[in-house]
PDB file of C-alpha atoms and ligand atoms in Angstrom:
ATOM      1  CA  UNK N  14       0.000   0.000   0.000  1.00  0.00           C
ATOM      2  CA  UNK N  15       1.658   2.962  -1.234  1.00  0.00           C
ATOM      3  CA  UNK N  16       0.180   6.563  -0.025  1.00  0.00           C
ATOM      4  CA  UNK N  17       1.098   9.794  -1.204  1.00  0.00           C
ATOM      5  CA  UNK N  18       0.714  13.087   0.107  1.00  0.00           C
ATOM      6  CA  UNK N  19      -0.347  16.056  -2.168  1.00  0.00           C
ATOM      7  CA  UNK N  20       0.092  19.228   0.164  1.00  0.00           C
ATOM      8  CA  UNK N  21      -0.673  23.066  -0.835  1.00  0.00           C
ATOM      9  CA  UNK N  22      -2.777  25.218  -0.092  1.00  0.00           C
ATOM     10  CA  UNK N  23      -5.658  24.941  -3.002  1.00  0.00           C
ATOM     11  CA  UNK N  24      -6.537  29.044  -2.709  1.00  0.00           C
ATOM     12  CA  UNK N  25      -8.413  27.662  -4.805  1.00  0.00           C
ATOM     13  CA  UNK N  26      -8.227  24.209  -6.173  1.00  0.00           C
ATOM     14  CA  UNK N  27      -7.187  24.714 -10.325  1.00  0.00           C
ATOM     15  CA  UNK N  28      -7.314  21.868 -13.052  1.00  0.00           C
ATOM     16  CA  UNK N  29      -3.730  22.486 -12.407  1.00  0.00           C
ATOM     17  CA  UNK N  30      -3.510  20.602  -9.249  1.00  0.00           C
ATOM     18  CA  UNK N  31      -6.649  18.209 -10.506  1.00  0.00           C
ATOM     19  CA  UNK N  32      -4.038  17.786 -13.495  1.00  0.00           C
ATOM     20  CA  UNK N  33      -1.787  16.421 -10.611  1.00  0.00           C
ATOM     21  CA  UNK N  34      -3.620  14.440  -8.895  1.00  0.00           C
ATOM     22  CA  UNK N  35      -4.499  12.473 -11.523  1.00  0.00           C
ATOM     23  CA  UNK N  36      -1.122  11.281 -12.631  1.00  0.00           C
ATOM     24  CA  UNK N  37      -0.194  10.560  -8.620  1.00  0.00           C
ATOM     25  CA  UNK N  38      -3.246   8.378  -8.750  1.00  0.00           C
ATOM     26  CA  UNK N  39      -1.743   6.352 -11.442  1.00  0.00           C
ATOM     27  CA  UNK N  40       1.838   5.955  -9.275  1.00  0.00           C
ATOM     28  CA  UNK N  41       0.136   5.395  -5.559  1.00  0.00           C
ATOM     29  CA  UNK N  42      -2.796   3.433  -4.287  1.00  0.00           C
ATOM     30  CA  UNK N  43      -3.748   6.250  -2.096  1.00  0.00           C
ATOM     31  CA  UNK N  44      -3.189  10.046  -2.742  1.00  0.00           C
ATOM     32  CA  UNK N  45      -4.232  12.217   0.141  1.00  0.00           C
ATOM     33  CA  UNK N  46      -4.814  15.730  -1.129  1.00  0.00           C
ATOM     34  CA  UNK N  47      -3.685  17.873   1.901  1.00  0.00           C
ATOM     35  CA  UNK N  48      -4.852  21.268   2.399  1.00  0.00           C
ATOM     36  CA  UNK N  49      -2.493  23.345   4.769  1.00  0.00           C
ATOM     37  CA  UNK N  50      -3.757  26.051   6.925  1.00  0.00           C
ATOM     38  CA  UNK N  51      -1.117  28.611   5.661  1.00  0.00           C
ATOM     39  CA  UNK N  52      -2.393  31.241   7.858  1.00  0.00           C
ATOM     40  CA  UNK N  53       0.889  33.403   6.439  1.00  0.00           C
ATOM     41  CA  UNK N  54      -0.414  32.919   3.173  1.00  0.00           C
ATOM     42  CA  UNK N  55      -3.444  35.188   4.180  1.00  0.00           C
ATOM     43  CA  UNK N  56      -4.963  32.782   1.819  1.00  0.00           C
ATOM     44  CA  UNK N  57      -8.527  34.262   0.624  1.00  0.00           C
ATOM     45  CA  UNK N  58     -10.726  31.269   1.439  1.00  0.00           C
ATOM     46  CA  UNK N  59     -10.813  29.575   4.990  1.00  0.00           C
ATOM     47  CA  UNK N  60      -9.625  26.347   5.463  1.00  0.00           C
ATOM     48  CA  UNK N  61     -13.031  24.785   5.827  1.00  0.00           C
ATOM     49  CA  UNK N  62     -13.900  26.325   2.065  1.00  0.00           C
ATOM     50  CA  UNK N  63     -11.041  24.885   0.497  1.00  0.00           C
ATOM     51  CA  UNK N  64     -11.209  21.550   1.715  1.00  0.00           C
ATOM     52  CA  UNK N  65     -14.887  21.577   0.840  1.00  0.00           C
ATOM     53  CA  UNK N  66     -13.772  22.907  -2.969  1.00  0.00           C
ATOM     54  CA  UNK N  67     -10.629  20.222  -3.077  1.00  0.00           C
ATOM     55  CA  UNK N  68     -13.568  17.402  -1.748  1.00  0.00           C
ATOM     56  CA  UNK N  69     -16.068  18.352  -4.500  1.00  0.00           C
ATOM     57  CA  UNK N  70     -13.603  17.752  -7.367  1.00  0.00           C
ATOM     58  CA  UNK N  71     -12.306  14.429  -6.484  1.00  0.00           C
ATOM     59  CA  UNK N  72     -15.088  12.747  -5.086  1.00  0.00           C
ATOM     60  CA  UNK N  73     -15.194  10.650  -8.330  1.00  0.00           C
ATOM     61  CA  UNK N  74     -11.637   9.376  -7.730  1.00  0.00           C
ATOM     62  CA  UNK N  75     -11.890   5.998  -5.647  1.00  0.00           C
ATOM     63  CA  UNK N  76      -8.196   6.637  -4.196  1.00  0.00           C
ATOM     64  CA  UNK N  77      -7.957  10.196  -3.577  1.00  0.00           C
ATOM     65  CA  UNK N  78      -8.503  10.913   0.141  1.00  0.00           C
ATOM     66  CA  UNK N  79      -9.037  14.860   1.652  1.00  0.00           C
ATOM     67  CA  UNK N  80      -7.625  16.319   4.787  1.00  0.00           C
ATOM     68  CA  UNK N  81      -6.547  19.845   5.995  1.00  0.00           C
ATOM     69  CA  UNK N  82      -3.087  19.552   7.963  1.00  0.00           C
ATOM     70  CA  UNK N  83      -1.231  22.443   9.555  1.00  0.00           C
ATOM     71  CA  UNK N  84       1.825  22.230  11.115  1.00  0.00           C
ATOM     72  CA  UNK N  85       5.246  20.454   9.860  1.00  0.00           C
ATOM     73  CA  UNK N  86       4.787  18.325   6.650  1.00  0.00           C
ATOM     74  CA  UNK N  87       6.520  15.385   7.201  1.00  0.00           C
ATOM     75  CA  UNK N  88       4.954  14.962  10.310  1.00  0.00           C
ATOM     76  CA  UNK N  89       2.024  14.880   8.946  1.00  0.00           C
ATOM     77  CA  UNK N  90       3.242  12.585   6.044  1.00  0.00           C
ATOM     78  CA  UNK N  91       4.875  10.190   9.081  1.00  0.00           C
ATOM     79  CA  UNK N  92       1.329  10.062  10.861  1.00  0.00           C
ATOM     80  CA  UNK N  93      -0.531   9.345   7.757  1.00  0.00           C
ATOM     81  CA  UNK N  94       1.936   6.525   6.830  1.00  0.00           C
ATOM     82  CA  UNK N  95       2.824   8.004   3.408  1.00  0.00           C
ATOM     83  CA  UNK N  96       6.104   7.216   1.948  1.00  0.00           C
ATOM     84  CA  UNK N  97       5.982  10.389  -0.733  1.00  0.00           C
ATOM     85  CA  UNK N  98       5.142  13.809  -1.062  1.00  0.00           C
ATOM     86  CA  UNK N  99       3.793  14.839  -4.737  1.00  0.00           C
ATOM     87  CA  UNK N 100       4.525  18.515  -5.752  1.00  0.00           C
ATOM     88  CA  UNK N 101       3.354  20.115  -8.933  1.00  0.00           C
ATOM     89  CA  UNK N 102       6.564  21.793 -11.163  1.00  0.00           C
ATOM     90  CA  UNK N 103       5.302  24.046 -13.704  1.00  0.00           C
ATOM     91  CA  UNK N 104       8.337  25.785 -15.156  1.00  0.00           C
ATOM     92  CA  UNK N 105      11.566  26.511 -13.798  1.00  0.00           C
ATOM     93  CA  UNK N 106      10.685  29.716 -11.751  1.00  0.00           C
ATOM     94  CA  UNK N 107       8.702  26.504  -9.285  1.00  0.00           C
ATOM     95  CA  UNK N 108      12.310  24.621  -9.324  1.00  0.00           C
ATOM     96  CA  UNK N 109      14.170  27.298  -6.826  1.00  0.00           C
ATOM     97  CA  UNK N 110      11.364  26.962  -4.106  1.00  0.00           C
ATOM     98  CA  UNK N 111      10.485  23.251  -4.600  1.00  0.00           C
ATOM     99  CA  UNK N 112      13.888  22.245  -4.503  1.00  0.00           C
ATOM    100  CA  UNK N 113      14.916  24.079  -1.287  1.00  0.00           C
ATOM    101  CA  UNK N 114      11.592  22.691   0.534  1.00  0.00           C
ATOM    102  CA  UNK N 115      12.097  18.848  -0.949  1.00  0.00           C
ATOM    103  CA  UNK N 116      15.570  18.895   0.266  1.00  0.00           C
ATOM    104  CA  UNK N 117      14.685  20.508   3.949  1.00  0.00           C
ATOM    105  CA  UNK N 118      12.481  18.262   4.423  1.00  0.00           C
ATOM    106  CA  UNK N 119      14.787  15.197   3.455  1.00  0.00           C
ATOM    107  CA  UNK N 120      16.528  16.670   6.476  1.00  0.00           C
ATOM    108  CA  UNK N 121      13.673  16.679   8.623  1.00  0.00           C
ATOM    109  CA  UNK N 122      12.498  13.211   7.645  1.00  0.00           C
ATOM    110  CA  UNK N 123      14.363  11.364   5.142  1.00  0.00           C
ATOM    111  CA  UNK N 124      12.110   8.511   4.829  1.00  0.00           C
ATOM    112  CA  UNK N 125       9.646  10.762   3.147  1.00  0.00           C
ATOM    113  CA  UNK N 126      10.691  11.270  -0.671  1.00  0.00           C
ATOM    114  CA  UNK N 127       9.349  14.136  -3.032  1.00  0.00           C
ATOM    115  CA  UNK N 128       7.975  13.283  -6.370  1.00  0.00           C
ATOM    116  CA  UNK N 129       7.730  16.124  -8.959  1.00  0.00           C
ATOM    117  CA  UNK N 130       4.616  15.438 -11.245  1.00  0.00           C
ATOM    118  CA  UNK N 131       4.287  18.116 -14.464  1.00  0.00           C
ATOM    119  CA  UNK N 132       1.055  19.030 -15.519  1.00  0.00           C
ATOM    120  CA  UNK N 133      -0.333  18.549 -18.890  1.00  0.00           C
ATOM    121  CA  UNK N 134       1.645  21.486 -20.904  1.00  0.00           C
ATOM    122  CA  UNK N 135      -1.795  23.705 -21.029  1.00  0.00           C
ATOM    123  CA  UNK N 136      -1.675  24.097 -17.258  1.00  0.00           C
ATOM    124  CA  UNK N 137       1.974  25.362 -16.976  1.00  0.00           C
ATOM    125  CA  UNK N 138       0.893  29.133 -16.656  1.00  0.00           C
ATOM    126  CA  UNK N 139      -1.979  28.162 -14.102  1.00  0.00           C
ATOM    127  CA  UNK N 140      -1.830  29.221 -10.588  1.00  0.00           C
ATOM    128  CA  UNK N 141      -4.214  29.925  -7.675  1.00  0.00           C
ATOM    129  CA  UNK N 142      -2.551  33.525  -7.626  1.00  0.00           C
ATOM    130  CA  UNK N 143      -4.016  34.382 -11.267  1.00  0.00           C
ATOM    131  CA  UNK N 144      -7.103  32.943 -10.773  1.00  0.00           C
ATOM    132  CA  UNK N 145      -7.683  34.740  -8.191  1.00  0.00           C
ATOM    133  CA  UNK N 146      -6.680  37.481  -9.986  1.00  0.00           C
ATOM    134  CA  UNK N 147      -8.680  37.360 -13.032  1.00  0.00           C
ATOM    135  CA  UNK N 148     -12.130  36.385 -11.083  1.00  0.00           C
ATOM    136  CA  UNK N 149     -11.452  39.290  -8.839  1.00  0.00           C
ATOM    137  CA  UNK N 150     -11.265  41.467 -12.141  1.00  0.00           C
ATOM    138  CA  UNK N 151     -14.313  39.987 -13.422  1.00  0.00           C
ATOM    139  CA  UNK N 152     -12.764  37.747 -16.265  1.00  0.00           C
ATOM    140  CA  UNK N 153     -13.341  34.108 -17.039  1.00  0.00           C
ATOM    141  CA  UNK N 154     -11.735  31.342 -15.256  1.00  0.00           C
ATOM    142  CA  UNK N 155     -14.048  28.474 -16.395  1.00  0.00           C
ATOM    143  CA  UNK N 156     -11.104  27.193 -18.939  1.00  0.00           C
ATOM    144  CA  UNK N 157      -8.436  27.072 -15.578  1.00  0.00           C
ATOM    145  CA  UNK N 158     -11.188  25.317 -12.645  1.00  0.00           C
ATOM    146  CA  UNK N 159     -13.982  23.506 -12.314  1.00  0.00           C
ATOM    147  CA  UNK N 160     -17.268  25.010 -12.031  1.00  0.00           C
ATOM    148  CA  UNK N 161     -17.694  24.916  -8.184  1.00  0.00           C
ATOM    149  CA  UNK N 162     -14.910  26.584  -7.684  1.00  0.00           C
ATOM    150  CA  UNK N 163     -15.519  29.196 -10.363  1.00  0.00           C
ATOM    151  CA  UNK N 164     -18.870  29.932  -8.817  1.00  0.00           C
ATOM    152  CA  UNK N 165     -17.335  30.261  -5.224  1.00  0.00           C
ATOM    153  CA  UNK N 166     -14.910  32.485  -6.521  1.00  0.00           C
ATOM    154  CA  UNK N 167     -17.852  34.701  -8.436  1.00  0.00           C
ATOM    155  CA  UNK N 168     -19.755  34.492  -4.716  1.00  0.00           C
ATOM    156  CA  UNK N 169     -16.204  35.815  -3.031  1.00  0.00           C
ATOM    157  CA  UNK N 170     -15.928  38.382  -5.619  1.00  0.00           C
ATOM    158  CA  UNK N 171     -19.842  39.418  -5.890  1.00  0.00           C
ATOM    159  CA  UNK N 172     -20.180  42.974  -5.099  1.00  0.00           C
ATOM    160  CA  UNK N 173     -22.445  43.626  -2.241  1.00  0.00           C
ATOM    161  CA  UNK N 174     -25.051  46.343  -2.801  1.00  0.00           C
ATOM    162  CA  UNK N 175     -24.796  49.256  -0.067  1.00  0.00           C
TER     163      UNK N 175
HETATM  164  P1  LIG C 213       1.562  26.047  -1.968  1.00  0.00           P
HETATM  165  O1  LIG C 213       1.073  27.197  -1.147  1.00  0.00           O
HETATM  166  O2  LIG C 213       1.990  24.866  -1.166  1.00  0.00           O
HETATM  167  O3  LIG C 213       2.542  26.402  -3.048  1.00  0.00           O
HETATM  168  P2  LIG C 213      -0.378  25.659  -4.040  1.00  0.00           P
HETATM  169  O4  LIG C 213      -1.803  25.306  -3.856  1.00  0.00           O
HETATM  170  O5  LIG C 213      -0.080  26.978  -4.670  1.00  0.00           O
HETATM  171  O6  LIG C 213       0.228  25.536  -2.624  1.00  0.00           O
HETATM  172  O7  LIG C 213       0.363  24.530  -4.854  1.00  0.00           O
HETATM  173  C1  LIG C 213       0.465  23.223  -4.405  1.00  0.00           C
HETATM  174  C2  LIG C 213       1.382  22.447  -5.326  1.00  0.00           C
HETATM  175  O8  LIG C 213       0.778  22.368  -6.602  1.00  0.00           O
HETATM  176  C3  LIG C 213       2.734  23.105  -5.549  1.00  0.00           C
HETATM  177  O9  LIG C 213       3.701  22.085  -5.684  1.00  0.00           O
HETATM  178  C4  LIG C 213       2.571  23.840  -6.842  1.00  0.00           C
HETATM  179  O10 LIG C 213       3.813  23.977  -7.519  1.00  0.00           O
HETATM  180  C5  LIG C 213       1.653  22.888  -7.576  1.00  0.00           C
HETATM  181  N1  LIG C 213       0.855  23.555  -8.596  1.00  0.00           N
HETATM  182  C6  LIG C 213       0.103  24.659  -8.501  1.00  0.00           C
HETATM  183  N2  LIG C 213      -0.470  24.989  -9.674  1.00  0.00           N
HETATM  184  C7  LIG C 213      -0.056  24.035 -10.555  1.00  0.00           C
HETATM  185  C8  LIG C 213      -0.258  23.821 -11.953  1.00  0.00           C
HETATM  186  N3  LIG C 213      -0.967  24.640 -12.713  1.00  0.00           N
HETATM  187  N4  LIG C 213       0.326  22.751 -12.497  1.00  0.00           N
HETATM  188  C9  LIG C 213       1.101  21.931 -11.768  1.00  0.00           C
HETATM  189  N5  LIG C 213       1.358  22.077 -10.473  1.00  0.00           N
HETATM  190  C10 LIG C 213       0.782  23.125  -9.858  1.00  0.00           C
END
């Protein structure tokens, strides 16, 4: 029984990371989709939302578990009994950061190995950040996530009437 862990904080969930999760489901029996609380991140939905947005997606995938985590990763990764950690690499600006956080915590924990997954070529320019960006502009981010999480994002974004 192999288990991976897919940590990040989903603010919010793209077909990026789906893109991900879908090729770690081919390489583990169990892929556990980790949502940190990244309180520094000042992330723009609570925890609670983007668990609910990450569970929504993948409830069609048999081996794709959901949790929120906070705290250090590969204690979390020890306590769930996962031997890997899964990040995404989209281009080489991601290498800098991944690298330094795959090696520190091969010093924490080296047990725990990171796999780098790339996402389907299409999905290389994707991130939360300009998402967020566009639906907070108004523009259409139904090509970049799914349509629960476009519509939460439209809700976040709705102007309230004084
Ligand atoms: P974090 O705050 O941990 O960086 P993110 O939710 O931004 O959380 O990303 C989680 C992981 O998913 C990271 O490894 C990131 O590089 C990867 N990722 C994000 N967007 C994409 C994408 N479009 N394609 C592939 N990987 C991605």
């Amino acid at each position: 029984m192999r288990t991976a862990i897919y940590p990040g904080s989903f603010d919010p969930l793209t077909n990026g990371h789906l893109d991900v999760i879908q090729r770690a489901t081919k390489l583990f029996n169990r892929v556990v989709v980790a949502v940190a609380k990244s309180d520094s991140k000042q992330p723009l939905f609570t925890l609670e939302e983007r668990l609910k947005l990450v569970q929504k997606a993948v409830r069609h995938m048999p081996n794709v578990e959901t949790d929120a985590f906070d705290g250090l990763l590969v204690k979390y990764a020890a306590r769930r009994s996962a031997t890997a950690v899964v990040r995404g690499l989209r281009a080489v600006s991601d290498f800098e950061f991944e690298f330094q956080l795959a090696l520190m915590n091969r010093k924490l924990d080296e047990r725990v190995e990171t796999i780098f997954m790339m996402p389907k070529d299409t999905y290389t320019f994707l991130s939360s950040r300009i998402v967020k960006e566009i639906a907070r502009l108004g523009g259409d981010v139904s090509a970049f996530v799914p349509a629960h999480v476009q519509a939460a994002l439209k809700e976040k974004f709705a102007v309230t009437p004084a």
